[in-house]
Coordinates of N, CA and C and ligand atoms in Angstrom, one line a residue:
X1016 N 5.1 -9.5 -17.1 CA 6.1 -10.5 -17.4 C 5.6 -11.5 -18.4
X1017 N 6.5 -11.7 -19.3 CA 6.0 -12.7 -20.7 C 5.4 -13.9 -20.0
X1018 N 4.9 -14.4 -20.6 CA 4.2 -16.1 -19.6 C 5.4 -17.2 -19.6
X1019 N 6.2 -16.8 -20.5 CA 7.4 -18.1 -20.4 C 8.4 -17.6 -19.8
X1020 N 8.0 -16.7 -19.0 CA 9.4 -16.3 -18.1 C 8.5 -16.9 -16.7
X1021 N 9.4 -17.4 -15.5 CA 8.7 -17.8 -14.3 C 9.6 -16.6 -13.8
X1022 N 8.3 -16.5 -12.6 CA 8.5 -15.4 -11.3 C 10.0 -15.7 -10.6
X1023 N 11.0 -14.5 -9.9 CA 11.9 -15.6 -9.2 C 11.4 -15.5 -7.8
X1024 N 10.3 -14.7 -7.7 CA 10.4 -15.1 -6.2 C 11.6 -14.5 -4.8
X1025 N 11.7 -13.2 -5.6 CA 12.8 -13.1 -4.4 C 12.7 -12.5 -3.5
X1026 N 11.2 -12.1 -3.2 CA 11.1 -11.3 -2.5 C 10.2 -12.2 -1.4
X1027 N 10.0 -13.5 -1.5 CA 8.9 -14.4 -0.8 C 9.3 -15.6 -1.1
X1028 N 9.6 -16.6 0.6 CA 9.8 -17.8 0.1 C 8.3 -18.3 0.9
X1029 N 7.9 -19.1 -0.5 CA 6.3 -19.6 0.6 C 6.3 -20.9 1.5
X1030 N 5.6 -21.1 2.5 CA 5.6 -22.6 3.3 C 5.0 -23.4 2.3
X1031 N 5.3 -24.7 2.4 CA 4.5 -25.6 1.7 C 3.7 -25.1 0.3
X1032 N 4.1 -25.0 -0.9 CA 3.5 -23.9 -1.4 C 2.4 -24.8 -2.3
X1033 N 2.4 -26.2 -2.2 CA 1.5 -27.0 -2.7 C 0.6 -27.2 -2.0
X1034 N 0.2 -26.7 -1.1 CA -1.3 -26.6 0.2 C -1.4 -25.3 -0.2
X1035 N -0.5 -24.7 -0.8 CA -1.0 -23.3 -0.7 C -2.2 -22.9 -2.8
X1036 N -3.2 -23.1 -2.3 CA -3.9 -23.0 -3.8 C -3.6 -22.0 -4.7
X1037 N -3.4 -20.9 -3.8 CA -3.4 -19.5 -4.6 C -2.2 -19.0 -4.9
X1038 N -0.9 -20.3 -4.6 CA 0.5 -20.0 -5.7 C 0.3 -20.4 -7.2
X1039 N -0.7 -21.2 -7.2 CA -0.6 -21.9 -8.7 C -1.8 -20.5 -9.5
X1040 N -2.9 -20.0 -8.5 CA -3.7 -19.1 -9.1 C -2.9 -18.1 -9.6
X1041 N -1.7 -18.1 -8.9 CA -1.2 -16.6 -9.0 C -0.4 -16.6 -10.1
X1042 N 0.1 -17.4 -10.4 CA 0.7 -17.8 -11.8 C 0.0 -17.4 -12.7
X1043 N -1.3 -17.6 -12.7 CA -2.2 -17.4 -13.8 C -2.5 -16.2 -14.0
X1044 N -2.0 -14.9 -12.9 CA -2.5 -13.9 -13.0 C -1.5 -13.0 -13.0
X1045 N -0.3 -13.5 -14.2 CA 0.8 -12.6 -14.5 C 0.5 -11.2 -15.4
X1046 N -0.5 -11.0 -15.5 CA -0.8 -9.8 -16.4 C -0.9 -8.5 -14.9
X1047 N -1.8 -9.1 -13.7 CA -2.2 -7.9 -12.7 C -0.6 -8.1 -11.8
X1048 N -0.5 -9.3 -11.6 CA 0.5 -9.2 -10.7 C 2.3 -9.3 -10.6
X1049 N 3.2 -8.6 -10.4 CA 4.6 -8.5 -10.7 C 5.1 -9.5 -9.4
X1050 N 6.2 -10.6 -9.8 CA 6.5 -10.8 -8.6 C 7.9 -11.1 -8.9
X1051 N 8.5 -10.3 -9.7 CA 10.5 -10.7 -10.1 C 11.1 -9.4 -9.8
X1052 N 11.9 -9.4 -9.8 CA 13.1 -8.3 -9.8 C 12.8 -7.4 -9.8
X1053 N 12.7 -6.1 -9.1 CA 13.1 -5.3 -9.5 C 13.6 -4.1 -10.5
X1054 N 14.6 -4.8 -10.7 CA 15.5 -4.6 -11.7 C 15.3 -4.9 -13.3
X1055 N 14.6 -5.8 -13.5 CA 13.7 -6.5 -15.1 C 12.4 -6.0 -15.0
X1056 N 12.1 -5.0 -14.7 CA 10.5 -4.7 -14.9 C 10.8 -3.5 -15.8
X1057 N 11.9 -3.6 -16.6 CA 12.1 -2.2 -17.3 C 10.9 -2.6 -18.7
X1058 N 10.4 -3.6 -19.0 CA 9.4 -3.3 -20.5 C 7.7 -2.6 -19.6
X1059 N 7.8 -2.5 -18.2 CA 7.0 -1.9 -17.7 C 6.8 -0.1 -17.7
X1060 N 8.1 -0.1 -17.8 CA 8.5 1.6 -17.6 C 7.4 2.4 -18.7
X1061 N 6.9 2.0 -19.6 CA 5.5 3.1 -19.8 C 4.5 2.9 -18.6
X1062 N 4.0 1.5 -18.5 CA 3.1 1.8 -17.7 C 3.2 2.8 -16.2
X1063 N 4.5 2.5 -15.8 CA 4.6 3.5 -14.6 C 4.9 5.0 -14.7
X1064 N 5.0 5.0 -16.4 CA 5.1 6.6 -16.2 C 3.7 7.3 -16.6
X1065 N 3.6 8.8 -15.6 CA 2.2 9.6 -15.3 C 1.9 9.3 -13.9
X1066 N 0.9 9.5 -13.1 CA 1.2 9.8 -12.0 C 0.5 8.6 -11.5
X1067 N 1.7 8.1 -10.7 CA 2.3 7.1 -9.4 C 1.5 6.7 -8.7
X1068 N 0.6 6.1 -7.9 CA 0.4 6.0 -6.7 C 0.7 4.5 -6.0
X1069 N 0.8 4.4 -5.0 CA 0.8 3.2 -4.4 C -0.1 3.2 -3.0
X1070 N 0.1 1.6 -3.2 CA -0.9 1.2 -1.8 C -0.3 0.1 -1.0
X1071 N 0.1 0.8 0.1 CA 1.5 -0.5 0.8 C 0.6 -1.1 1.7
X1072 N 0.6 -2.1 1.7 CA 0.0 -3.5 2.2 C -1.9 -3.7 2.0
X1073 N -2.1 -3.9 0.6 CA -3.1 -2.9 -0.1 C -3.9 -4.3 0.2
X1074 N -3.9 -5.2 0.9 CA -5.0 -6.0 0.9 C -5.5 -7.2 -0.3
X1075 N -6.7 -7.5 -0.2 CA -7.5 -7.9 -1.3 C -8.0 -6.9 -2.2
X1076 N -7.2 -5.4 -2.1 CA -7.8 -4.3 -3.5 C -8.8 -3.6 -3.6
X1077 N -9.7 -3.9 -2.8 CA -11.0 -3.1 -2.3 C -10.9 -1.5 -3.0
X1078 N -9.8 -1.3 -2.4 CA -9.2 0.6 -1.9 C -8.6 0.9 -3.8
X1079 N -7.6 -0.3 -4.2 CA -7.2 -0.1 -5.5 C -8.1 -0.2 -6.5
X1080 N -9.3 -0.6 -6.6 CA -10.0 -1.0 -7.6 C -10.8 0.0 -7.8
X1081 N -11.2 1.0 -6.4 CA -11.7 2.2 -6.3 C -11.7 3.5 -7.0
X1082 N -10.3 3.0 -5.9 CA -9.6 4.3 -6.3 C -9.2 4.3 -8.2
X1083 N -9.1 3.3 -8.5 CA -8.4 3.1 -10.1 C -9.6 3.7 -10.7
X1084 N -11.0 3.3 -10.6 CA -12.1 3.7 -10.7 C -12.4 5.1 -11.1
X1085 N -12.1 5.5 -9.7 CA -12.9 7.0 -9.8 C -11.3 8.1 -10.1
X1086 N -10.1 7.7 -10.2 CA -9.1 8.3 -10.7 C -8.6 7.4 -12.3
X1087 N -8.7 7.8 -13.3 CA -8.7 6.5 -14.4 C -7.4 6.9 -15.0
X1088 N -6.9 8.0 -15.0 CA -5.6 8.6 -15.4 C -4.6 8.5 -14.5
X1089 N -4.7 7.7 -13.2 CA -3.8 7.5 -12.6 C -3.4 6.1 -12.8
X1090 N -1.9 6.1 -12.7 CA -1.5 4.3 -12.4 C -1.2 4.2 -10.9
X1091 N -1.5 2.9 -10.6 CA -2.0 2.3 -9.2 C -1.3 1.2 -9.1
X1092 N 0.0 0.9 -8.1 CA 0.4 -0.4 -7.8 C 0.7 -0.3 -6.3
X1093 N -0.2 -1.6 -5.8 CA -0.5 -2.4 -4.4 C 0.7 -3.0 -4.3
X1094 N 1.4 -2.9 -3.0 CA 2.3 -3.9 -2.4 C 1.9 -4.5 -1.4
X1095 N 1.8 -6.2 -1.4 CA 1.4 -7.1 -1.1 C 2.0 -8.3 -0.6
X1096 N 2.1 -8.7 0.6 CA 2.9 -9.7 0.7 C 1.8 -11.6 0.2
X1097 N 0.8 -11.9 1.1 CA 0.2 -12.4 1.0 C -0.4 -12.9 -0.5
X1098 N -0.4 -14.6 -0.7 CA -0.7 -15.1 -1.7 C -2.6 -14.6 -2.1
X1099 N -3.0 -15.0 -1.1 CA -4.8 -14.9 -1.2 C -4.8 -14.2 -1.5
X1100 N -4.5 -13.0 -0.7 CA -5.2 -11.5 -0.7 C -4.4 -11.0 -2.5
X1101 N -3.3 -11.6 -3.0 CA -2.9 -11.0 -4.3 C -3.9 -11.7 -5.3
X1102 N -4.3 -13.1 -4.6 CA -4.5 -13.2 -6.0 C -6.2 -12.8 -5.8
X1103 N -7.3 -13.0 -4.4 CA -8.6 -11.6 -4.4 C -8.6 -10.6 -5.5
X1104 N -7.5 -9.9 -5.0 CA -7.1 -8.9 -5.8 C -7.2 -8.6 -7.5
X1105 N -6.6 -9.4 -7.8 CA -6.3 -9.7 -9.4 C -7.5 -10.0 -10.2
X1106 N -8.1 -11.4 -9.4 CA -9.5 -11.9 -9.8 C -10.5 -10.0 -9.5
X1107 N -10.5 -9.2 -9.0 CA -11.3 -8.3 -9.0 C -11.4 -7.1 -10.2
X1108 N -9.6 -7.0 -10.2 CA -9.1 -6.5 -11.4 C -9.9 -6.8 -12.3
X1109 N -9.6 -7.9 -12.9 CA -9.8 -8.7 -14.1 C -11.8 -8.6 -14.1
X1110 N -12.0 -8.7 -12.9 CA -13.7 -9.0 -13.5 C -14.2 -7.4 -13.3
X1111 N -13.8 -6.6 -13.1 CA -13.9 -4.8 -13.2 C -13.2 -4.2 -14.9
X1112 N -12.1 -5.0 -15.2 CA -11.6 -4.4 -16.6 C -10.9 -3.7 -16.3
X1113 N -10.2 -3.5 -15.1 CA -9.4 -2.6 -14.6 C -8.1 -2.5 -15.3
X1114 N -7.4 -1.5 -15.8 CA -5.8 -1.7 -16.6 C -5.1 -1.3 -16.2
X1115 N -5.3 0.5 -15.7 CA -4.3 1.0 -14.5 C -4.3 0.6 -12.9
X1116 N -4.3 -0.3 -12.8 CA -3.7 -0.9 -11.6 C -2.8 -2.6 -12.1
X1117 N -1.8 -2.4 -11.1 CA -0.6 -3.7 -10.7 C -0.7 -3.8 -9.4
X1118 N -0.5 -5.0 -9.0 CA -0.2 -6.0 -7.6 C 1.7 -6.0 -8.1
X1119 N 2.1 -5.8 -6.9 CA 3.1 -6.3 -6.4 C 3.8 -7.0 -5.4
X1120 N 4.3 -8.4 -5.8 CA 4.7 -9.2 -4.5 C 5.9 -8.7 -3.8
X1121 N 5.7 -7.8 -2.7 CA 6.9 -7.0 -2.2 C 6.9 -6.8 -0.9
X1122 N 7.8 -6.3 -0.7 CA 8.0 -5.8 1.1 C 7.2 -4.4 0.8
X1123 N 6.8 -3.8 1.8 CA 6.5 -2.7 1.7 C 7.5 -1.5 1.8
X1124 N 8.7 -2.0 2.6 CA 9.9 -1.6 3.1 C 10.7 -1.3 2.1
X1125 N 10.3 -2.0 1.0 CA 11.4 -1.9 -0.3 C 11.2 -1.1 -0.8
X1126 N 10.5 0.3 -0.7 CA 9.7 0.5 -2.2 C 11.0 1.5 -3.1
X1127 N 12.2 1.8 -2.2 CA 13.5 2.3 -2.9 C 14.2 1.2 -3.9
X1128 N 13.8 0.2 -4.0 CA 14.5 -0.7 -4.4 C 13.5 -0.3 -6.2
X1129 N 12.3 -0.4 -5.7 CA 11.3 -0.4 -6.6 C 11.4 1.0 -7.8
X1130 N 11.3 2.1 -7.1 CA 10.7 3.2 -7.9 C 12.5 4.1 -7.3
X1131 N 12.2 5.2 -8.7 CA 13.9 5.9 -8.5 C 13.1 7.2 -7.7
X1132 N 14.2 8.6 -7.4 CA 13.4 9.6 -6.5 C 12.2 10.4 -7.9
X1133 N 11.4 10.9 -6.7 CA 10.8 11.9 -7.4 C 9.4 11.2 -8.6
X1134 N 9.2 10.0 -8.6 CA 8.3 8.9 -9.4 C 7.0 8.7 -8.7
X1135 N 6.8 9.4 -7.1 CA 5.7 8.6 -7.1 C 4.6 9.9 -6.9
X1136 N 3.6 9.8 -7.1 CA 2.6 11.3 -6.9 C 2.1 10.6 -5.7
X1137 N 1.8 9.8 -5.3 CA 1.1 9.4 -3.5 C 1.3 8.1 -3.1
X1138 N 1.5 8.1 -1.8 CA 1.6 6.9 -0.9 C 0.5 6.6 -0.1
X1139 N -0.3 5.6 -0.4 CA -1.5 5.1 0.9 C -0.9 3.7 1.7
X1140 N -1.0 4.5 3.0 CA -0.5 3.5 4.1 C -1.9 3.2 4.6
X1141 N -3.1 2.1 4.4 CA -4.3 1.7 5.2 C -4.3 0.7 5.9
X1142 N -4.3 0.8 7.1 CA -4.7 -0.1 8.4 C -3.6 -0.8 8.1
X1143 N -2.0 -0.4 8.4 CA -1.1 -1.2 8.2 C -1.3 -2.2 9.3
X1144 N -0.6 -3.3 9.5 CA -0.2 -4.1 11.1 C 0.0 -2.8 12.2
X1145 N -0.5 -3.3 13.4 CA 0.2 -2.3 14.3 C 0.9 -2.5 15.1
X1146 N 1.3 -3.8 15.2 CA 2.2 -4.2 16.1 C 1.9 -4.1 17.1
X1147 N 0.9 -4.2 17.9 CA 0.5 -3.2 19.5 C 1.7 -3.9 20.2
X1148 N 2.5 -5.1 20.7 CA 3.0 -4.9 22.0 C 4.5 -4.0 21.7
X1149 N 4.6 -3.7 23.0 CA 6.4 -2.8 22.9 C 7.3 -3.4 22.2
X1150 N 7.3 -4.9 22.9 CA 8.6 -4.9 21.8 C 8.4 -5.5 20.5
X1151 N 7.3 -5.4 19.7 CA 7.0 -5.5 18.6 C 7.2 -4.2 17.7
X1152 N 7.3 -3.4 18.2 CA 6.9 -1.7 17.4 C 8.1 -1.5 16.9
X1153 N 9.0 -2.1 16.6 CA 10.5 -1.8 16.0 C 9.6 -2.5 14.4
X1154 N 8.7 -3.4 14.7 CA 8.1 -3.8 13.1 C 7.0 -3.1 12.5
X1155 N 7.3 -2.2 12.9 CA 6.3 -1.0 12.0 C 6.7 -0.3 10.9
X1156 N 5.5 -0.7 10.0 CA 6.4 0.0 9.0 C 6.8 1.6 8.9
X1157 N 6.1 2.6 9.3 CA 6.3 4.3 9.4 C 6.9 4.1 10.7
X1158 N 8.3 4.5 10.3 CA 9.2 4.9 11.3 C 9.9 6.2 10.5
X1159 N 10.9 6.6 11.4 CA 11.8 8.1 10.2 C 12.3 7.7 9.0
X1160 N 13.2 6.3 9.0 CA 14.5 6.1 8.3 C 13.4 5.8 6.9
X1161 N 12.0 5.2 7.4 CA 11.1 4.9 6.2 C 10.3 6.1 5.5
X1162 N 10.1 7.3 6.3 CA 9.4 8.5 6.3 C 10.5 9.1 5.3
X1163 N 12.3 9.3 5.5 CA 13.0 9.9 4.2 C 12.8 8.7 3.5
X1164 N 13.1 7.6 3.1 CA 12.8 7.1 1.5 C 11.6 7.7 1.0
X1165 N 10.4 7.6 1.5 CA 8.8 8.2 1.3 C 9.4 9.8 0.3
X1166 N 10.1 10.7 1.5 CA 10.2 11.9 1.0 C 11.5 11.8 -0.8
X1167 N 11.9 11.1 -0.3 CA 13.1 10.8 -1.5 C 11.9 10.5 -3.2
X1168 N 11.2 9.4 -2.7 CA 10.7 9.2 -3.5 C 9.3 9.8 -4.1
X1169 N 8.9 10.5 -3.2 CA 7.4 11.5 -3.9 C 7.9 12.5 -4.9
X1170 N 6.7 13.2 -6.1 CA 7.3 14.5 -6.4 C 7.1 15.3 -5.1
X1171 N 7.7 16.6 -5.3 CA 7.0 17.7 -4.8 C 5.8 17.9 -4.3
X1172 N 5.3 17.8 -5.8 CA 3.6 18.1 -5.2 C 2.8 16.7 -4.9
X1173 N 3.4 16.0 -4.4 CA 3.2 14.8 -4.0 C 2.3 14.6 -2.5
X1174 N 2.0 13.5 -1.9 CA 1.9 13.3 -0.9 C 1.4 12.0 -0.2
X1175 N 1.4 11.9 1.1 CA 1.4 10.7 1.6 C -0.3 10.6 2.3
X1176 N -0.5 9.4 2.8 CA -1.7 9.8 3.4 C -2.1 8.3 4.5
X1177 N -2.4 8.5 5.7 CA -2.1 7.1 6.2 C -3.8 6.8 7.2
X1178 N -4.2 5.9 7.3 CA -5.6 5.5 7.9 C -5.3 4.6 8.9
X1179 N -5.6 4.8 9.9 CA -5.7 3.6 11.1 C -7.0 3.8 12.1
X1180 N -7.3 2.3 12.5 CA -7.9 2.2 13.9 C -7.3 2.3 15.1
X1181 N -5.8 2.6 14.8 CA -4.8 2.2 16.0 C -4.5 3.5 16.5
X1182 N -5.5 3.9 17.8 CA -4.5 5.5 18.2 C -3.6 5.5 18.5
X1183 N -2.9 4.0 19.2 CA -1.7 4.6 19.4 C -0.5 4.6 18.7
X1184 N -0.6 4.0 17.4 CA 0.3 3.8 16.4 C 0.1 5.4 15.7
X1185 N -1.2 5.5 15.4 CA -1.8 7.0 15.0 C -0.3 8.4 15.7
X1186 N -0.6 8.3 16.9 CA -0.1 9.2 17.4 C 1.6 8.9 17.3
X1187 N 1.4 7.7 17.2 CA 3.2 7.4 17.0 C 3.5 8.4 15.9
X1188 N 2.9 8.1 14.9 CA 3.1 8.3 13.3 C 2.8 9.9 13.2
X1189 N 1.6 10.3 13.9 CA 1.6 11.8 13.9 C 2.5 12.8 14.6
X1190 N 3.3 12.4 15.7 CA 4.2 12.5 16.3 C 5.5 12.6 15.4
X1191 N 6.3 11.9 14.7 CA 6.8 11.5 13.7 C 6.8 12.4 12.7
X1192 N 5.9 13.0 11.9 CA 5.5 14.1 10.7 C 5.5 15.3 11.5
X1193 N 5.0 15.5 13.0 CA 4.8 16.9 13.6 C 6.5 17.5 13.3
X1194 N 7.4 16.3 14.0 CA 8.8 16.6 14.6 C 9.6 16.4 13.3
X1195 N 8.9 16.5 12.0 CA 9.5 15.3 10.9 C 10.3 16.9 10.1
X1196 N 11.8 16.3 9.5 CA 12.7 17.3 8.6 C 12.0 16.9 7.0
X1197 N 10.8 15.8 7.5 CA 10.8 15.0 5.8 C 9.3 15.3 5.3
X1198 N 8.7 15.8 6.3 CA 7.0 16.1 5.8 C 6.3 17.1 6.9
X1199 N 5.5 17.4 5.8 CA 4.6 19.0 6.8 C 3.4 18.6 6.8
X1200 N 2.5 18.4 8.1 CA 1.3 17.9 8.0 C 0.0 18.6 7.5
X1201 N -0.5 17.9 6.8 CA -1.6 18.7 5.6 C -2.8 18.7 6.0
X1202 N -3.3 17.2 6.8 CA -4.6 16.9 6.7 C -4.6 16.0 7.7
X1203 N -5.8 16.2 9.2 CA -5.2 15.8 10.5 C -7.2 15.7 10.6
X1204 N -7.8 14.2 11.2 CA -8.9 13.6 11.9 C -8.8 13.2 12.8
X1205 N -9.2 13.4 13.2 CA -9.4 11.8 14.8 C -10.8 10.8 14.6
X1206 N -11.1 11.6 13.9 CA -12.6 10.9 13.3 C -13.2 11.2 11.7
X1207 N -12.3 10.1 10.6 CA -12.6 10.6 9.5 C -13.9 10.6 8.8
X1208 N -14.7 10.0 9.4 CA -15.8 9.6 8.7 C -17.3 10.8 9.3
X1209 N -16.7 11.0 10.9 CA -17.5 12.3 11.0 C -16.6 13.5 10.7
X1210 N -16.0 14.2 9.2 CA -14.9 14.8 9.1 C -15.2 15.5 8.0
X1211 N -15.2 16.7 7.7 CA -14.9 17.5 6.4 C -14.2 16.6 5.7
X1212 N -13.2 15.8 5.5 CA -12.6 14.7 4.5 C -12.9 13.2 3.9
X1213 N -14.2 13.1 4.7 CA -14.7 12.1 4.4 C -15.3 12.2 2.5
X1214 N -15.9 13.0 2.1 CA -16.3 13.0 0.9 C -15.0 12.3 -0.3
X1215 N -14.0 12.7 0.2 CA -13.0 12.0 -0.6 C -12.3 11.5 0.0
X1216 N -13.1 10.5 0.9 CA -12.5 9.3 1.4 C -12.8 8.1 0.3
X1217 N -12.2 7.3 0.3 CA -12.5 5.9 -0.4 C -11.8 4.8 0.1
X1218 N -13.6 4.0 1.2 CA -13.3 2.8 2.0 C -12.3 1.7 2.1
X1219 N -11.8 1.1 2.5 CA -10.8 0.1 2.4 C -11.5 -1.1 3.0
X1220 N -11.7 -2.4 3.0 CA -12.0 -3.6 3.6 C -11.7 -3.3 5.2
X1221 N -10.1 -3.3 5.6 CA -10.3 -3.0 7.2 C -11.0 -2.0 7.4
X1222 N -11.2 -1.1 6.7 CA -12.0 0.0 7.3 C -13.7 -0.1 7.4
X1223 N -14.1 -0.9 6.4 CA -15.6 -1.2 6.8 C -15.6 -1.8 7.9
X1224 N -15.1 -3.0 8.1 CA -15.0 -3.7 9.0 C -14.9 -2.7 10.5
X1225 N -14.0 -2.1 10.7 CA -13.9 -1.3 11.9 C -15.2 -0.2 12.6
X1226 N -15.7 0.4 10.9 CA -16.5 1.0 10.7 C -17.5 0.6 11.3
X1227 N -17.8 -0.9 11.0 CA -19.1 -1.8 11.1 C -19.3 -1.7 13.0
X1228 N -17.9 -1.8 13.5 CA -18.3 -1.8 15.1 C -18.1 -0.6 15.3
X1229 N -18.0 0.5 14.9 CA -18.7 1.7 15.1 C -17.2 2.3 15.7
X1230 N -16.0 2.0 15.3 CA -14.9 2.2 15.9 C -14.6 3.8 15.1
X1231 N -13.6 4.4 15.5 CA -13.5 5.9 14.7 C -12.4 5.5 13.7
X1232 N -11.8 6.3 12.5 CA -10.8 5.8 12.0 C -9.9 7.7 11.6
X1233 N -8.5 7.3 12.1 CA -7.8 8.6 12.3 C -6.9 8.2 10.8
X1234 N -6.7 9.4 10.4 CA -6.4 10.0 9.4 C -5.3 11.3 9.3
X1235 N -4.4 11.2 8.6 CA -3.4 11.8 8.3 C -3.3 12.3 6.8
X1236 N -3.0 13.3 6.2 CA -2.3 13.6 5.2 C -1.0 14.6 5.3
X1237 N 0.2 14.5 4.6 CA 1.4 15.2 4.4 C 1.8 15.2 3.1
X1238 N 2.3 16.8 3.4 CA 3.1 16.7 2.1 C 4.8 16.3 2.2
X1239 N 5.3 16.2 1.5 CA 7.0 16.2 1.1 C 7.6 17.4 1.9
X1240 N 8.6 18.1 2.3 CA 9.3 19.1 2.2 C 10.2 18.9 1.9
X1241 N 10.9 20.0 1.6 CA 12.3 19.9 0.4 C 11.9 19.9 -1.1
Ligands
SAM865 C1 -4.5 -5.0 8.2 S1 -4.3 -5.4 6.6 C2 -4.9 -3.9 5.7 C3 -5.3 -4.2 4.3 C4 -5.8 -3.0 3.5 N1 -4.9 -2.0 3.4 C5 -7.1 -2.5 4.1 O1 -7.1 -1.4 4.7 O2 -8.1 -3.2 4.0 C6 -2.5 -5.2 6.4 C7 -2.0 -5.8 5.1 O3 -0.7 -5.5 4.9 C8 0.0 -6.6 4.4 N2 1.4 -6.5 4.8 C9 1.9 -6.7 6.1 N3 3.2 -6.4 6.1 C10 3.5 -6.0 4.8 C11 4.8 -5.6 4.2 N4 5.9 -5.6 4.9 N5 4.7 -5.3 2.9 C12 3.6 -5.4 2.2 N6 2.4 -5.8 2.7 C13 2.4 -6.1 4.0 C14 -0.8 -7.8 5.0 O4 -0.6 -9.0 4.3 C15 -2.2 -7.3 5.0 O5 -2.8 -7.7 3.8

């Protein structure tokens, strides 16, 4: 976004945003991070074209900065609700020299609003919220109606891939892709780190952390069908 255009903000109204430090930082870091329309990100459309990935509720960037890293031909954009953790983020970018990756201020829910079908080469869902109590779990983000947009918008040879500490969200979700018309399961852990897939794992912040108390971390990959 040009610097004399301001963000509108439509996707986030903040509390008090003058206690809040990291609205004014985040201003400053219109080059890593998107936070307007939608619909006006069209002088962006080179950068998003070649292959896609995203990272829905990507943290402070740990995972994207990695991953941008050791994949340099891919483009990389984080959906982020939180001021801190976007602007962590950006400040990491920026002191790495990173260029294929973007922060975006978004729902994670949106991402049809975002990208048209068939645009994204992978989806990383890591240590989303879990909502643990019952009647919280209607706010999860991998549910079906979210599983077809996912399918709508991957290519083909695309695919999704999701990391938790939460078995029982785990099993929600694996449950979900077993019985799913929208994905065929590719790549199944209960313990990724003692796992044939660990070599091409790349850590996430929650995931050290989890790691660190010696907790397992379950793992999923799917592809599209259709
Ligand atoms: C438990 S943290 C995991 C962060 C990171 N993926 C990791 O593994 O280290 C979940 C993140 O998702 C973000 N988040 C929660 N709901 C979201 C939503 N609806 N859209 C985008 N991000 C969201 C939170 O702000 C938080 O940073």
């Amino acid at each position: 976004m040009p610097s004399s255009q301001s963000p509108k903000r439509r996707h986030l109204v903040v509390k008090n945003p003058d206690q809040n430090p990291y609205v004014t930082e985040l201003e400053q870091f219109n080059k890593y991070i998107w936070t307007d329309d939608p619909q006006e990100i069209g002088e962006y459309t080179a950068f998003l074209e070649g292959s896609l990935v995203l990272d829905l509720g990507c943290g402070s960037g740990n995972f994207l900065r990695d991953a941008a890293r050791a994949f340099p031909e891919r483009h990389f954009l984080g959906f982020e609700l939180r001021y801190k953790r976007l602007v962590l983020g950006a400040r990491k970018l920026k002191k790495w020299g990173i260029e294929n990756v973007r922060l975006v201020q978004a729902r994670a829910e949106e991402i049809d609003e975002w990208f048209s079908p068939n645009q994204l080469y992978q989806v990383h869902i890591n240590f989303p919220d879990p909502w643990p109590k019952k009647r919280q779990r209607k706010h999860r983000l991998i549910q079906e109606p979210f599983l077809e947009k996912l399918n709508q918008l991957l290519t083909k040879d695309g695919n999704f891939q999701f990391k938790t500490d939460h078995k029982e969200y785990f099993e929600e979700v694996l449950g979900l892709i077993k019985d799913s018309k929208w994905f065929s399961l590719a790549e199944l852990s209960w313990d990724l780190h003692n796992s044939e897939f660990k070599p091409n794992n790349i850590d996430t912040e929650f995931e050290k952390l989890f790691l660190s108390k010696g907790l397992p971390v379950y793992y999923l990959k799917a592809f599209p069908k259709g």
